[in-house]
Coordinates of C-alpha atoms and ligand atoms in Angstrom, one line a residue:
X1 CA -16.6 21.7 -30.6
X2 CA -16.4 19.4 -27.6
X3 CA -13.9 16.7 -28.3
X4 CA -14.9 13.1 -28.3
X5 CA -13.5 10.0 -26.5
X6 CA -14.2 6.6 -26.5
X7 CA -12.8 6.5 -23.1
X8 CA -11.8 9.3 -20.2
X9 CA -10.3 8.3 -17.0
X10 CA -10.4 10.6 -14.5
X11 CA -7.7 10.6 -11.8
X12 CA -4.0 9.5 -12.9
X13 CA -3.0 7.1 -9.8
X14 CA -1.9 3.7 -10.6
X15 CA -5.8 2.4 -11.1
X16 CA -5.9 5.6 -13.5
X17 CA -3.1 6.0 -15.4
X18 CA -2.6 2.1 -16.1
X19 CA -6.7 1.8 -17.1
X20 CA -5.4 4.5 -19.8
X21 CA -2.7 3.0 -21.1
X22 CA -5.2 -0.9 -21.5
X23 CA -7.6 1.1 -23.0
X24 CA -5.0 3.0 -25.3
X25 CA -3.6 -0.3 -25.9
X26 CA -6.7 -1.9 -27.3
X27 CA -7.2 1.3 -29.8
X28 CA -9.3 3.2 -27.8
X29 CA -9.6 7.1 -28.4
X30 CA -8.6 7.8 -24.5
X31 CA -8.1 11.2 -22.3
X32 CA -7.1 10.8 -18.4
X33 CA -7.6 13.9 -16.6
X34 CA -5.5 14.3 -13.0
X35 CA -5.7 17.4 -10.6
X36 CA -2.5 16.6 -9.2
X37 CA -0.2 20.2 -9.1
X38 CA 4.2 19.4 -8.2
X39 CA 5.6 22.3 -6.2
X40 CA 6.0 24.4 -9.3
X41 CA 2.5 23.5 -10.0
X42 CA 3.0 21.6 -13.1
X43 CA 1.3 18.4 -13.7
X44 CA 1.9 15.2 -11.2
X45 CA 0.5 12.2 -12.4
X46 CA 1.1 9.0 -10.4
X47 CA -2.0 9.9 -7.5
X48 CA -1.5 9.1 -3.9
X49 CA 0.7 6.0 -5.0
X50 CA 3.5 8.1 -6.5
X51 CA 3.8 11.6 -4.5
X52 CA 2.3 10.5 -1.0
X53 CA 2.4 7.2 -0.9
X54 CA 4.0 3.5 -2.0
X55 CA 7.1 5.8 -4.0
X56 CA 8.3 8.0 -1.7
X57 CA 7.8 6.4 1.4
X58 CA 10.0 3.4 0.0
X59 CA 12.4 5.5 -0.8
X60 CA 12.8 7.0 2.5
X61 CA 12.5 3.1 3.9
X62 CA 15.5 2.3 1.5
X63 CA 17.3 5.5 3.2
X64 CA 16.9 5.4 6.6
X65 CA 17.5 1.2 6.7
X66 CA 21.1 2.1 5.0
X67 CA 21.7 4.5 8.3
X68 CA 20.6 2.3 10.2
X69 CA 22.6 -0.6 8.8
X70 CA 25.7 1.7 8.4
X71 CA 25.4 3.0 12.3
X72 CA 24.2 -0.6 13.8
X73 CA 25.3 -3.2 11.5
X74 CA 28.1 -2.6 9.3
X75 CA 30.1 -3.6 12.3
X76 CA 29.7 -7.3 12.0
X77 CA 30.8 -7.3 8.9
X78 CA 33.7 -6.0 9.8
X79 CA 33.3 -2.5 8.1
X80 CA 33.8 0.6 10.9
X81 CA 32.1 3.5 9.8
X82 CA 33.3 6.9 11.7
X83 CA 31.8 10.5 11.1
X84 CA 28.2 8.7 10.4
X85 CA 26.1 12.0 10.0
X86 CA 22.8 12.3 8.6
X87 CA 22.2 14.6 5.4
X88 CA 18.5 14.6 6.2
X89 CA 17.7 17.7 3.4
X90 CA 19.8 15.7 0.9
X91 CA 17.7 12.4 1.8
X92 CA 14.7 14.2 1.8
X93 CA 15.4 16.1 -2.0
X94 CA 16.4 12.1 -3.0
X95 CA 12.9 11.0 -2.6
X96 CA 11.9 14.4 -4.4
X97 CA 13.9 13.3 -7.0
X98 CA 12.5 9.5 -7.4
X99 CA 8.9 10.7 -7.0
X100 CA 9.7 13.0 -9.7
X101 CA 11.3 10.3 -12.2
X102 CA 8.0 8.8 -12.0
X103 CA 5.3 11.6 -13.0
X104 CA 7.6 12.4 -15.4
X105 CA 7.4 8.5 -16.4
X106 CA 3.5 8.5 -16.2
X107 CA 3.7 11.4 -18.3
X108 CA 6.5 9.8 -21.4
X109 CA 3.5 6.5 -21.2
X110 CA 0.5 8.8 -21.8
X111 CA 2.5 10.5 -24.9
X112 CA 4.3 7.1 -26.1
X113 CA 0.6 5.5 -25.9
X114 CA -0.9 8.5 -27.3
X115 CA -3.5 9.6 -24.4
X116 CA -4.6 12.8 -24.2
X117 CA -4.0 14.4 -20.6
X118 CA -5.7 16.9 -19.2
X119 CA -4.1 18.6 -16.0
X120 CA -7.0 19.5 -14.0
X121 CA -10.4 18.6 -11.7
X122 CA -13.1 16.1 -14.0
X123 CA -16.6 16.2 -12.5
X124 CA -19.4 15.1 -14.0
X125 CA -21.7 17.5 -16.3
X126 CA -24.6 15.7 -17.8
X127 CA -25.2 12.1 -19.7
X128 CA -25.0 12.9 -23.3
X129 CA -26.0 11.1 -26.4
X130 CA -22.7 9.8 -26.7
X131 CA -22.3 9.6 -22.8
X132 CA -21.4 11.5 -20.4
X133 CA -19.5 15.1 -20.2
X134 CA -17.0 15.9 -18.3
X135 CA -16.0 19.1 -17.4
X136 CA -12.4 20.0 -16.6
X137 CA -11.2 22.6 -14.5
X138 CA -7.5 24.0 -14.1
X139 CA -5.1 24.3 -16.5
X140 CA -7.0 23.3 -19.3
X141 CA -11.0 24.3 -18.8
X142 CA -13.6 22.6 -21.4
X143 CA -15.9 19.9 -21.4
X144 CA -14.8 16.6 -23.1
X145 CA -17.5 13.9 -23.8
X146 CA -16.6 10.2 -23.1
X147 CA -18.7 6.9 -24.1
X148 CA -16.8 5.5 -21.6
X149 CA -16.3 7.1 -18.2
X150 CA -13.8 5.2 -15.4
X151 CA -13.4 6.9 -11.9
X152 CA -10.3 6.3 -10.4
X153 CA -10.2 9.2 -8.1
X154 CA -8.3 7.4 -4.9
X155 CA -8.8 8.0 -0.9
X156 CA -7.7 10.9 1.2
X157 CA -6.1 10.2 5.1
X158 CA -8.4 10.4 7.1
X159 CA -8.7 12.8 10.1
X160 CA -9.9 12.0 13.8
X161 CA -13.2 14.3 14.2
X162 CA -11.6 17.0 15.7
X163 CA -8.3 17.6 14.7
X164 CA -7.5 17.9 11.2
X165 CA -4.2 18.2 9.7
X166 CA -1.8 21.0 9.7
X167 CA 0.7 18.9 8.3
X168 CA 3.2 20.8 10.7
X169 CA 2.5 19.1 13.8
X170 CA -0.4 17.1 13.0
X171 CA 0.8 14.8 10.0
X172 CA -1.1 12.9 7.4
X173 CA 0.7 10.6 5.2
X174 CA 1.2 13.5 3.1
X175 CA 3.5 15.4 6.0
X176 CA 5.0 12.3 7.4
X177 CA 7.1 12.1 4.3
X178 CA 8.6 15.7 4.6
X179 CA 9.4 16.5 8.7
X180 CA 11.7 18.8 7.9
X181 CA 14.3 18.0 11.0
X182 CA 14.4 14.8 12.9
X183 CA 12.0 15.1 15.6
X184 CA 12.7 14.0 18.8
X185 CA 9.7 12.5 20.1
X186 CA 7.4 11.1 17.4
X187 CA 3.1 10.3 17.9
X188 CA 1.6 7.8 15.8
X189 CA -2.5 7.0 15.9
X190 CA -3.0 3.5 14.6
X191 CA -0.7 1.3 14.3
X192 CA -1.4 0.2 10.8
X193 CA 0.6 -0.1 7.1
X194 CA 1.5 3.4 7.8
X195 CA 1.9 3.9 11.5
X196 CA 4.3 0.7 11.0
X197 CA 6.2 2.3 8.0
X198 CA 6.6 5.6 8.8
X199 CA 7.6 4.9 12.6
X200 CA 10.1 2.9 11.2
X201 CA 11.9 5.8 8.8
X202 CA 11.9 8.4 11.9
X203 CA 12.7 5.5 14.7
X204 CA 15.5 4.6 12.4
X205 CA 17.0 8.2 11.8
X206 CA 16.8 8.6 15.6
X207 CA 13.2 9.7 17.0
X208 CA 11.9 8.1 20.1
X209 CA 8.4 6.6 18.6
X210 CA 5.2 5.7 20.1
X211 CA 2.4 4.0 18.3
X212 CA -1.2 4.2 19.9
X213 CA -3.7 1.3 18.4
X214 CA -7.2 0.9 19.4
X215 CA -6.8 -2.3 18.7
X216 CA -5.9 -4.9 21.6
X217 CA -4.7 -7.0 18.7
X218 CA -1.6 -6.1 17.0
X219 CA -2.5 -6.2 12.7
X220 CA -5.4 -8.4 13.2
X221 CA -5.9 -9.1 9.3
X222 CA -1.9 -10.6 9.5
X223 CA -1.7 -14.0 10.5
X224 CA -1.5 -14.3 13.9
X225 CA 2.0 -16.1 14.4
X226 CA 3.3 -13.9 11.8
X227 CA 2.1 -10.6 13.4
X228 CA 3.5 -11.9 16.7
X229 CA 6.8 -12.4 15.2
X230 CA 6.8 -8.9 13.9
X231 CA 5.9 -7.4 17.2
X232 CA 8.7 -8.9 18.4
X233 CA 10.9 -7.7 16.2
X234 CA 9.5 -4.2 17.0
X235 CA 9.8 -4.5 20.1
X236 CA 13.6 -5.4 19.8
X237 CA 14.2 -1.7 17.3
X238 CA 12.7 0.5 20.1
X239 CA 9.5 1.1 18.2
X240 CA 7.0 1.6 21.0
X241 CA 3.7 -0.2 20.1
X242 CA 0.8 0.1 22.9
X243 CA -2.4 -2.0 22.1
X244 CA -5.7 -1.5 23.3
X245 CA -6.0 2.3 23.8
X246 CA -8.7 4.9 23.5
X247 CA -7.8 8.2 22.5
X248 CA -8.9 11.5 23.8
X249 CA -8.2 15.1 24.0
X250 CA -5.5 16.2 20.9
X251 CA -4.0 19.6 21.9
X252 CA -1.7 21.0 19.4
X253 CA 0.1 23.6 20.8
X254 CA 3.1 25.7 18.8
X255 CA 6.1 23.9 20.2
X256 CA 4.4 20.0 20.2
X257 CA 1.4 18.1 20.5
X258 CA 0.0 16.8 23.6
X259 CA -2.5 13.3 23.1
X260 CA -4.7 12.3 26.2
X261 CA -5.5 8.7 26.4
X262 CA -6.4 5.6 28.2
X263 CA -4.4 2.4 28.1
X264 CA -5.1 -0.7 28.3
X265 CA -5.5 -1.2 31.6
X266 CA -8.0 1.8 31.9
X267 CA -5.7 4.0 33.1
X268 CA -5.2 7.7 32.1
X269 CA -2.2 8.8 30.2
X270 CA -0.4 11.5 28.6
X271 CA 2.0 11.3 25.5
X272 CA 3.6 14.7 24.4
X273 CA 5.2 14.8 21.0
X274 CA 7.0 17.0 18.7
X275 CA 5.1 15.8 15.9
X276 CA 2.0 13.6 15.9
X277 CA 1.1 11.0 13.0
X278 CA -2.9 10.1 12.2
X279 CA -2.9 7.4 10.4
X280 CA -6.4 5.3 10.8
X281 CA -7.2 4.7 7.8
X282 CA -8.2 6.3 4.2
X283 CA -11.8 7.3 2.6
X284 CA -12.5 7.1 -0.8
X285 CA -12.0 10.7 -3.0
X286 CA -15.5 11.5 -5.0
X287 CA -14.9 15.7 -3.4
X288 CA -15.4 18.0 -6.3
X289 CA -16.8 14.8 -9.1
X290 CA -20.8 16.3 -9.2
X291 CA -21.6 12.8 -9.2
X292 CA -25.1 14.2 -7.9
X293 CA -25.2 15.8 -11.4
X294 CA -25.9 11.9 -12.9
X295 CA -26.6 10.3 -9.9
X296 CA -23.3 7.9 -9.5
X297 CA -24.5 5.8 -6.9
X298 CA -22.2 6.0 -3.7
X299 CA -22.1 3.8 -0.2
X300 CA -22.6 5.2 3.3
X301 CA -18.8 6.1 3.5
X302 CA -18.7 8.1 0.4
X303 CA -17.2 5.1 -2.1
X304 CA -18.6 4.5 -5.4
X305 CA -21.2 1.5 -5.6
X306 CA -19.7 -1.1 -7.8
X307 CA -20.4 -4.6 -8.9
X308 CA -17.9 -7.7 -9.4
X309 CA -16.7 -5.9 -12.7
X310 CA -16.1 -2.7 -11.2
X311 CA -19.4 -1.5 -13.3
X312 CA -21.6 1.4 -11.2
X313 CA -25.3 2.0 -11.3
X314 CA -25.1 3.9 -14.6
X315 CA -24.2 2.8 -18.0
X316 CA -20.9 2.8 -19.3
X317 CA -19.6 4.2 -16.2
X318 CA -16.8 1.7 -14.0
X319 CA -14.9 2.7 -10.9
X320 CA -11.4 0.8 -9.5
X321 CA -9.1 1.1 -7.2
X322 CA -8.9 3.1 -3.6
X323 CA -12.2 4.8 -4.5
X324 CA -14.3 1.7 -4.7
X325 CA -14.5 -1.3 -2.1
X326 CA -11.4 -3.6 -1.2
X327 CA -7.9 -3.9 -0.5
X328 CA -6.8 -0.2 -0.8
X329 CA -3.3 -1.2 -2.7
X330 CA -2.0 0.1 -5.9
X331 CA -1.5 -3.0 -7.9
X332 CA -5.3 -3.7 -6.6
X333 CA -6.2 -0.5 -8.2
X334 CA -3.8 -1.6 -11.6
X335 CA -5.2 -4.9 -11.9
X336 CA -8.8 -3.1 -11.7
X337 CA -7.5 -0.7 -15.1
X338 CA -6.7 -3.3 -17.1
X339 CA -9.5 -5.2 -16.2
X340 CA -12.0 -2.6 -16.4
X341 CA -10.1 -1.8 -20.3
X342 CA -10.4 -5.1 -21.0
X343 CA -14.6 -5.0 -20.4
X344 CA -14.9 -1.8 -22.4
X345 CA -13.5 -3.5 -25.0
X346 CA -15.5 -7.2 -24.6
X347 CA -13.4 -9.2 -22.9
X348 CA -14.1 -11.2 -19.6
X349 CA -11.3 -10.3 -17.0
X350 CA -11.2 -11.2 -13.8
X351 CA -9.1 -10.0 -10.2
X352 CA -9.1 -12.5 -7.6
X353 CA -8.9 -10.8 -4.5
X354 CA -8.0 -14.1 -2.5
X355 CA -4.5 -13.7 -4.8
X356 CA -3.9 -9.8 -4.0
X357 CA -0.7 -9.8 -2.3
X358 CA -0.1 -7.5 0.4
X359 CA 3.3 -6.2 1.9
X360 CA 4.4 -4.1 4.5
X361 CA 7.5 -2.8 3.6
X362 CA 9.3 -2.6 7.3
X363 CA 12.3 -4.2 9.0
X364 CA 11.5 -7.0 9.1
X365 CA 9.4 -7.1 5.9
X366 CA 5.6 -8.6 6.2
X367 CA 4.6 -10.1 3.2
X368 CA 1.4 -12.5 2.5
X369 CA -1.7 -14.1 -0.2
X370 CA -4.3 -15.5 1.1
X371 CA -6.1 -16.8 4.0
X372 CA -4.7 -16.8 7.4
X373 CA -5.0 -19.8 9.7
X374 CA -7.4 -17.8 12.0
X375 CA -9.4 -17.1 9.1
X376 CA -8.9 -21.2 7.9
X377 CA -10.0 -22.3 11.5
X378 CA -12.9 -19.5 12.1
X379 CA -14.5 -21.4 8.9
X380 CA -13.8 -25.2 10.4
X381 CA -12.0 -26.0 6.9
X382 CA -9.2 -28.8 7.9
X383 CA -5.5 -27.3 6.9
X384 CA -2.2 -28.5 7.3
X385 CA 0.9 -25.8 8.1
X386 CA 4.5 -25.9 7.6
X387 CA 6.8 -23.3 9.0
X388 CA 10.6 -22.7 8.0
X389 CA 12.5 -20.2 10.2
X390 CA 15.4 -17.8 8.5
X391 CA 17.6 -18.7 11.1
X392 CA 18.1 -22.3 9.0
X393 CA 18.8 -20.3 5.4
X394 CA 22.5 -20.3 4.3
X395 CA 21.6 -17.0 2.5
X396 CA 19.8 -15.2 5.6
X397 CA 23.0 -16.5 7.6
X398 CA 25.0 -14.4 4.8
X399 CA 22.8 -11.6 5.1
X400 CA 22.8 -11.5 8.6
X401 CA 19.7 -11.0 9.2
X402 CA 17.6 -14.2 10.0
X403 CA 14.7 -12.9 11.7
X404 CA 11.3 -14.2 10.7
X405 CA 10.3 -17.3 8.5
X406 CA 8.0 -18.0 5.8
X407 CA 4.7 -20.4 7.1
X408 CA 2.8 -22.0 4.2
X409 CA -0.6 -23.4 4.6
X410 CA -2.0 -26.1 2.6
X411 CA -5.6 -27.8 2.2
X412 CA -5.8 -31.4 4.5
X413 CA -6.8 -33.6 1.8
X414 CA -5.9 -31.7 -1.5
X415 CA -2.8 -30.2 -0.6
X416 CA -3.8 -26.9 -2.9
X417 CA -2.1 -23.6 -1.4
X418 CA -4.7 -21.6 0.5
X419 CA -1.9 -19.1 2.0
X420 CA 1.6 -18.1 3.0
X421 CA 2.6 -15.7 5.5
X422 CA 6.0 -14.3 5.5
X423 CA 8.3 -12.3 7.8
X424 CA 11.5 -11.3 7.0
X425 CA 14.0 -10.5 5.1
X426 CA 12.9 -9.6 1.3
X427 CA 9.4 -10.7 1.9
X428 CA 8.1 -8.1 -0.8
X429 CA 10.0 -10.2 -3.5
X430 CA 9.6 -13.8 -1.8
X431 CA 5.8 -13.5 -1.9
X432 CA 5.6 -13.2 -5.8
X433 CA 6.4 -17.0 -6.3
X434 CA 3.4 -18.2 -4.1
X435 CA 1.2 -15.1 -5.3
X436 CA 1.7 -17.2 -8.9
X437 CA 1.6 -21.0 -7.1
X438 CA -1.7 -19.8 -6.2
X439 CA -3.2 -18.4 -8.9
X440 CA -1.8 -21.6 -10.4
X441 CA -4.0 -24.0 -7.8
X442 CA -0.5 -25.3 -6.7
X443 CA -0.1 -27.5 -4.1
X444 CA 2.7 -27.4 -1.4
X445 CA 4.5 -30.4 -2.9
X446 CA 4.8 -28.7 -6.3
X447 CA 6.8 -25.7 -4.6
X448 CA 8.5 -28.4 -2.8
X449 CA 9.4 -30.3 -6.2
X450 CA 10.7 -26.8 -8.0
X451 CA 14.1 -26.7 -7.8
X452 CA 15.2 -23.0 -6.1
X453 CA 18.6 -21.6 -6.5
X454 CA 21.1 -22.2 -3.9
X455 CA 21.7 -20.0 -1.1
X456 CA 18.4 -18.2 -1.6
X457 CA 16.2 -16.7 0.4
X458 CA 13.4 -18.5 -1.6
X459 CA 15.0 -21.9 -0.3
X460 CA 13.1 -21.1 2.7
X461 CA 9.7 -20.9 0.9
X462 CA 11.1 -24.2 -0.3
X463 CA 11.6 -25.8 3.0
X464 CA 8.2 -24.1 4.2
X465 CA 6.4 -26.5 1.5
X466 CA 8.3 -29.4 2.7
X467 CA 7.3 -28.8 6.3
X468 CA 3.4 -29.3 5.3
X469 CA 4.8 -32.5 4.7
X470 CA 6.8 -32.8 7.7
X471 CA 10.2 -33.4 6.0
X472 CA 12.5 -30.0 5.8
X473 CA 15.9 -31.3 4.9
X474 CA 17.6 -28.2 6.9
X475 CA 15.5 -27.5 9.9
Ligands
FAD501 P1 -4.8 7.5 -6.2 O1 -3.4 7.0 -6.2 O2 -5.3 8.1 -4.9 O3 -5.0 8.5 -7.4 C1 -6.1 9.2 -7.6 C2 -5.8 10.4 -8.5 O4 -7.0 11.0 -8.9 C3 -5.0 11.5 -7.7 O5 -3.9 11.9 -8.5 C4 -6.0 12.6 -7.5 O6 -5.4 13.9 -7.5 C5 -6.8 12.5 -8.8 N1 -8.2 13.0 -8.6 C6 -9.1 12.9 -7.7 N2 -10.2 13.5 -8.0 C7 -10.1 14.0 -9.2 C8 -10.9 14.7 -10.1 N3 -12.2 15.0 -9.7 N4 -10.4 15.1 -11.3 C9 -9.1 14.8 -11.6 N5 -8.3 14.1 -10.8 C10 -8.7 13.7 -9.6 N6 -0.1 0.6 -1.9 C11 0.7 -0.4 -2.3 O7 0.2 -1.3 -3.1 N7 2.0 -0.5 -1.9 C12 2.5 0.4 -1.1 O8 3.7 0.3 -0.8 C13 1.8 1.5 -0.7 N8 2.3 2.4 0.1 C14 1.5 3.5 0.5 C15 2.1 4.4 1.4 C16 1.3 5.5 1.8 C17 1.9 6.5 2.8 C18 0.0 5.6 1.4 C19 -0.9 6.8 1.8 C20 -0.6 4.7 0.5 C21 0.2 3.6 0.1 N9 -0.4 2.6 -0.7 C22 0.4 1.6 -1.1 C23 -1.8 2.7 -1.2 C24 -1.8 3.2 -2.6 O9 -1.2 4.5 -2.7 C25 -3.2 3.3 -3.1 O10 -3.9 2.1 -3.0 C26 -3.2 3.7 -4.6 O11 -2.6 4.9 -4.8 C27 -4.7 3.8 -5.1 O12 -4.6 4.1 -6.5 P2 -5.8 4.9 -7.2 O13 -5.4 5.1 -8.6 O14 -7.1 4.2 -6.8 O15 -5.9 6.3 -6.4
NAI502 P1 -4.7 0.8 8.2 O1 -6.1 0.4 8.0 O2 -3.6 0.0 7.7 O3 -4.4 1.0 9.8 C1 -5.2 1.9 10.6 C2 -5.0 1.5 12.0 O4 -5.5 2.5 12.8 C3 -5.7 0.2 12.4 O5 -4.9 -0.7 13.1 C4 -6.9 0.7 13.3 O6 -7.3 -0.3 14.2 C5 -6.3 1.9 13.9 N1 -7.2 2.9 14.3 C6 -8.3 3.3 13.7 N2 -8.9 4.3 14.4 C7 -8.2 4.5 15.5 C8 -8.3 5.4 16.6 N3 -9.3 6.3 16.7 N4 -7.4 5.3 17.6 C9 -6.3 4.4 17.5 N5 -6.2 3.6 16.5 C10 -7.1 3.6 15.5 O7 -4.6 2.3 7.7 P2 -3.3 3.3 7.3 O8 -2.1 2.8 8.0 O9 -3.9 4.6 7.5 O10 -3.1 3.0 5.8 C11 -4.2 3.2 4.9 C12 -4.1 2.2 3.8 O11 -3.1 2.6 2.9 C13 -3.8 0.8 4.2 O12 -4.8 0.1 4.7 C14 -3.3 0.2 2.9 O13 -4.4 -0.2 2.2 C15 -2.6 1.4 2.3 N6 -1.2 1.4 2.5 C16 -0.5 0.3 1.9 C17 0.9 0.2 2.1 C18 1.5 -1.0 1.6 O14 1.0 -1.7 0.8 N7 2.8 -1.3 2.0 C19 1.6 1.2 2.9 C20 0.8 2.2 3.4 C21 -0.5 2.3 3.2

């Protein structure tokens, strides 16, 4: 008999897996179905977020920063380090390891919250009475009914038309993470979240890297102070970052990869690489659903239609997270589960995008919420901006590393938050506190009122406040 559910999820990435547990949570019969195989071809559950993507490529930041900091920067400190070698199969089986911790995780939640998993493909069979059905193919091969159906299938890298991946020489995300040796001469396309990221890791470990953009801008949706900062900082590490380039011919011969482009200036150039990075961007993962079976509505590039509530053209069927429009971030794609639970079950939730926080997770780190002041002047709406630089913190001092600041920007007349930028140090962490200020319609002299520890790195957020008001006490 075909089992019955008051909710299936299919795909187990952070949207997935999380809009399983809410629903599970608010007493919902619930099944989440994932197709993702480990190397032994057991069940993987985490999606893109934790095999291929925010998990293991932080754990490989975390690594490569600690050789870089034991090689460059113990130093000052006064520590010599001799015999500094690199283990990079050992670092590598680490981040196997940690990836690893957290399927298994994903996989104690859906027993402890009592969801039934299914390791396999869910497409889309036929509405039902009760429905929709769902067939699932792989380990397990039946079709399950669901009254309540939520796509969370993710995004895929994807390829320039042309040359797809190998994932020997021409890397996705997917072979970024596991370059067996240290290449010498590293290619990136796009010099985005993960050109940025994983140039880092393989600059840091001793590859020669060069980014291509096709941008002239360097990460136009940063703010534009804060992304000129970074650069700079780039610049400094030996991470080669050229702007304003059109790529041509790919050839991907045996022993490297040869990229044909033209700068800036129009002229014709050559980069030859061991390895070669694409990464331009992701599009949303609907291969294999059938959603032509029930006709889920999708957009011109392949995502699922959705309103404000995540709801798609047919009944009692929602989509979140990479697979649907905005931010393609994980705790974008969470927030969506919950919210999306929270519906099935009749309550009004809400994600405000403006308060999504996003982070890039280099050296310096880039952290920011909200608007930028490009985006504040483009729409004419009167601001006020206060800057506080590292270089001023006691605790950056201590660190030693005071590169960066934190920029807050505040409305003219009411003072209310509408962004802060970040760069540096522990920016990933520093952004929570004005994430909440925000959500909280805080003004920039509340976060100048709230006492912060002492030395802190958030004392700088602090002083960033008091600079909208023109009166840091340490700058
Ligand atoms: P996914 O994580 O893609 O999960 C979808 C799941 O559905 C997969 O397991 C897939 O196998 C499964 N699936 C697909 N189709 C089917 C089907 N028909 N049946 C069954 N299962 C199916 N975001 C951050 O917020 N912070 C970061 O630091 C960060 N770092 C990243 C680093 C890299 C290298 C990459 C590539 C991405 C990173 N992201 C990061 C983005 C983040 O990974 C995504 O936004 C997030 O994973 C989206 O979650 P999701 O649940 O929508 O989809
Ligand atoms: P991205 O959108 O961040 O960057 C892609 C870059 O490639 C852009 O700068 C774009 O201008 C450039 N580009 C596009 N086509 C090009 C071409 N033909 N030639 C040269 N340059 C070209 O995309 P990315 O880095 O692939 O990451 C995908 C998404 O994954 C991110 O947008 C983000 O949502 C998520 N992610 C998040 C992370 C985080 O939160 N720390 C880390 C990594 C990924």
């Amino acid at each position: 008999m075909t089992k019955q559910f008051d909710v299936i999820v299919i795909g187990g990435g952070p949207g997935g897996y999380i809009a399983a547990i809410r629903a599970a949570q608010l007493g919902f019969n619930t099944a989440c179905i994932d197709e993702w195989k480990n190397e032994k071809g057991g069940p993987a559950p985490g999606g893109t977020c934790t095999n291929v993507g925010c998990i293991p490529s932080k754990a490989l930041l975390q690594s490569s920063e600690h050789f870089e900091q034991a090689g460059k920067h113990f130093a000052d400190h006064g520590i010599q380090v001799s015999g500094l070698a690199l283990d990079l199969p050992k670092m590598l089986g680490r981040k196997d390891t940690v990836v690893k911790q957290n399927n298994d995780g994903i996989l104690y939640l859906f027993k402890k919250n009592k969801i039934s998993f299914f390791h396999g493909r869910g497409s889309f069979v036929k509405a039902s009475d009760a429905g929709h059905d769902i067939q699932v193919t792989g380990a397990t091969e039946e079709i399950i009914s669901g009254k309540h159906i939520v796509v969370a299938t993710g995004s895929n890298a994807r390829a320039l038309p042309g040359t797809p991946f190998d994932e020997e020489n021409i890397l996705s995300n997917d072979g970024a993470l596991r370059i067996p040796a240290v290449p010498k001469k590293l290619g990136v396309i796009g010099a985005g979240v993960i050109g940025l990221e994983m140039g880092s890791v393989w600059r840091r470990l001793g590859t020669e890297v060069t980014i291509l953009e096709g941008l002239p801008t360097f990460l136009g949706a940063v703010d534009e102070q804060i992304a000129k900062e970074s650069k700079k900082a780039f610049d400094r590490q030996g991470l080669k970052i050229e702007l304003g380039v059109k790529v041509g011919e790919i050839k991907n011969a045996k022993k490297g990869v040869s990229i044909a482009y033209t700068n800036a200036k129009g002229e014709a150039q050559t980069l030859d690489v061991d390895k070669l990075i694409i990464s331009i961007g992701r599009t949303a993962n609907t291969i294999g659903l059938n959603t032509e079976a029930v006709g889920l509505k999708l957009d011109e590039r392949g995502m699922v239609v959705v309103d404000d509530h995540c709801k798609t053209n047919l009944p009692n069927v929602w989509a979140i997270g990479d697979v649907v429009r905005g931010p393609m971030l994980a705790h974008k794609a969470e927030e969506e589960g919950v919210a999306v639970a929270e519906r099935i079950a009749g309550q009004h939730t809400h994600v405000n995008f403006n308060t999504v926080p996003w982070v890039i997770y280099t050296s310096p780190e880039i952290a920011w919420v909200g608007q930028t002041e490009q985006q504040l002047k483009a729409e004419g709406r009167a601001y006020k901006s206060g800057t506080f630089p590292f270089l001023a913190n006691g605790r950056a001092r201590a660190l030693g590393d005071t590169t960066g600041m934190v920029k807050m920007l505040a409305d003219a007349v009411t003072d209310e938050i509408l962004g802060v930028h970040i760069v540096g140090p522990v920016a990933s962490e520093l952004i929570a506190e004005c994430v909440m200020a925000m959500e909280f319609k805080a003004s920039s002299e509340d976060i100048a009122r709230i006492c912060h520890a002492h030395p802190s790195l958030s004392e700088a957020t602090k002083e960033a406040a008091l600079a909208v008001d023109k009166r840091t006490l340490n700058f």
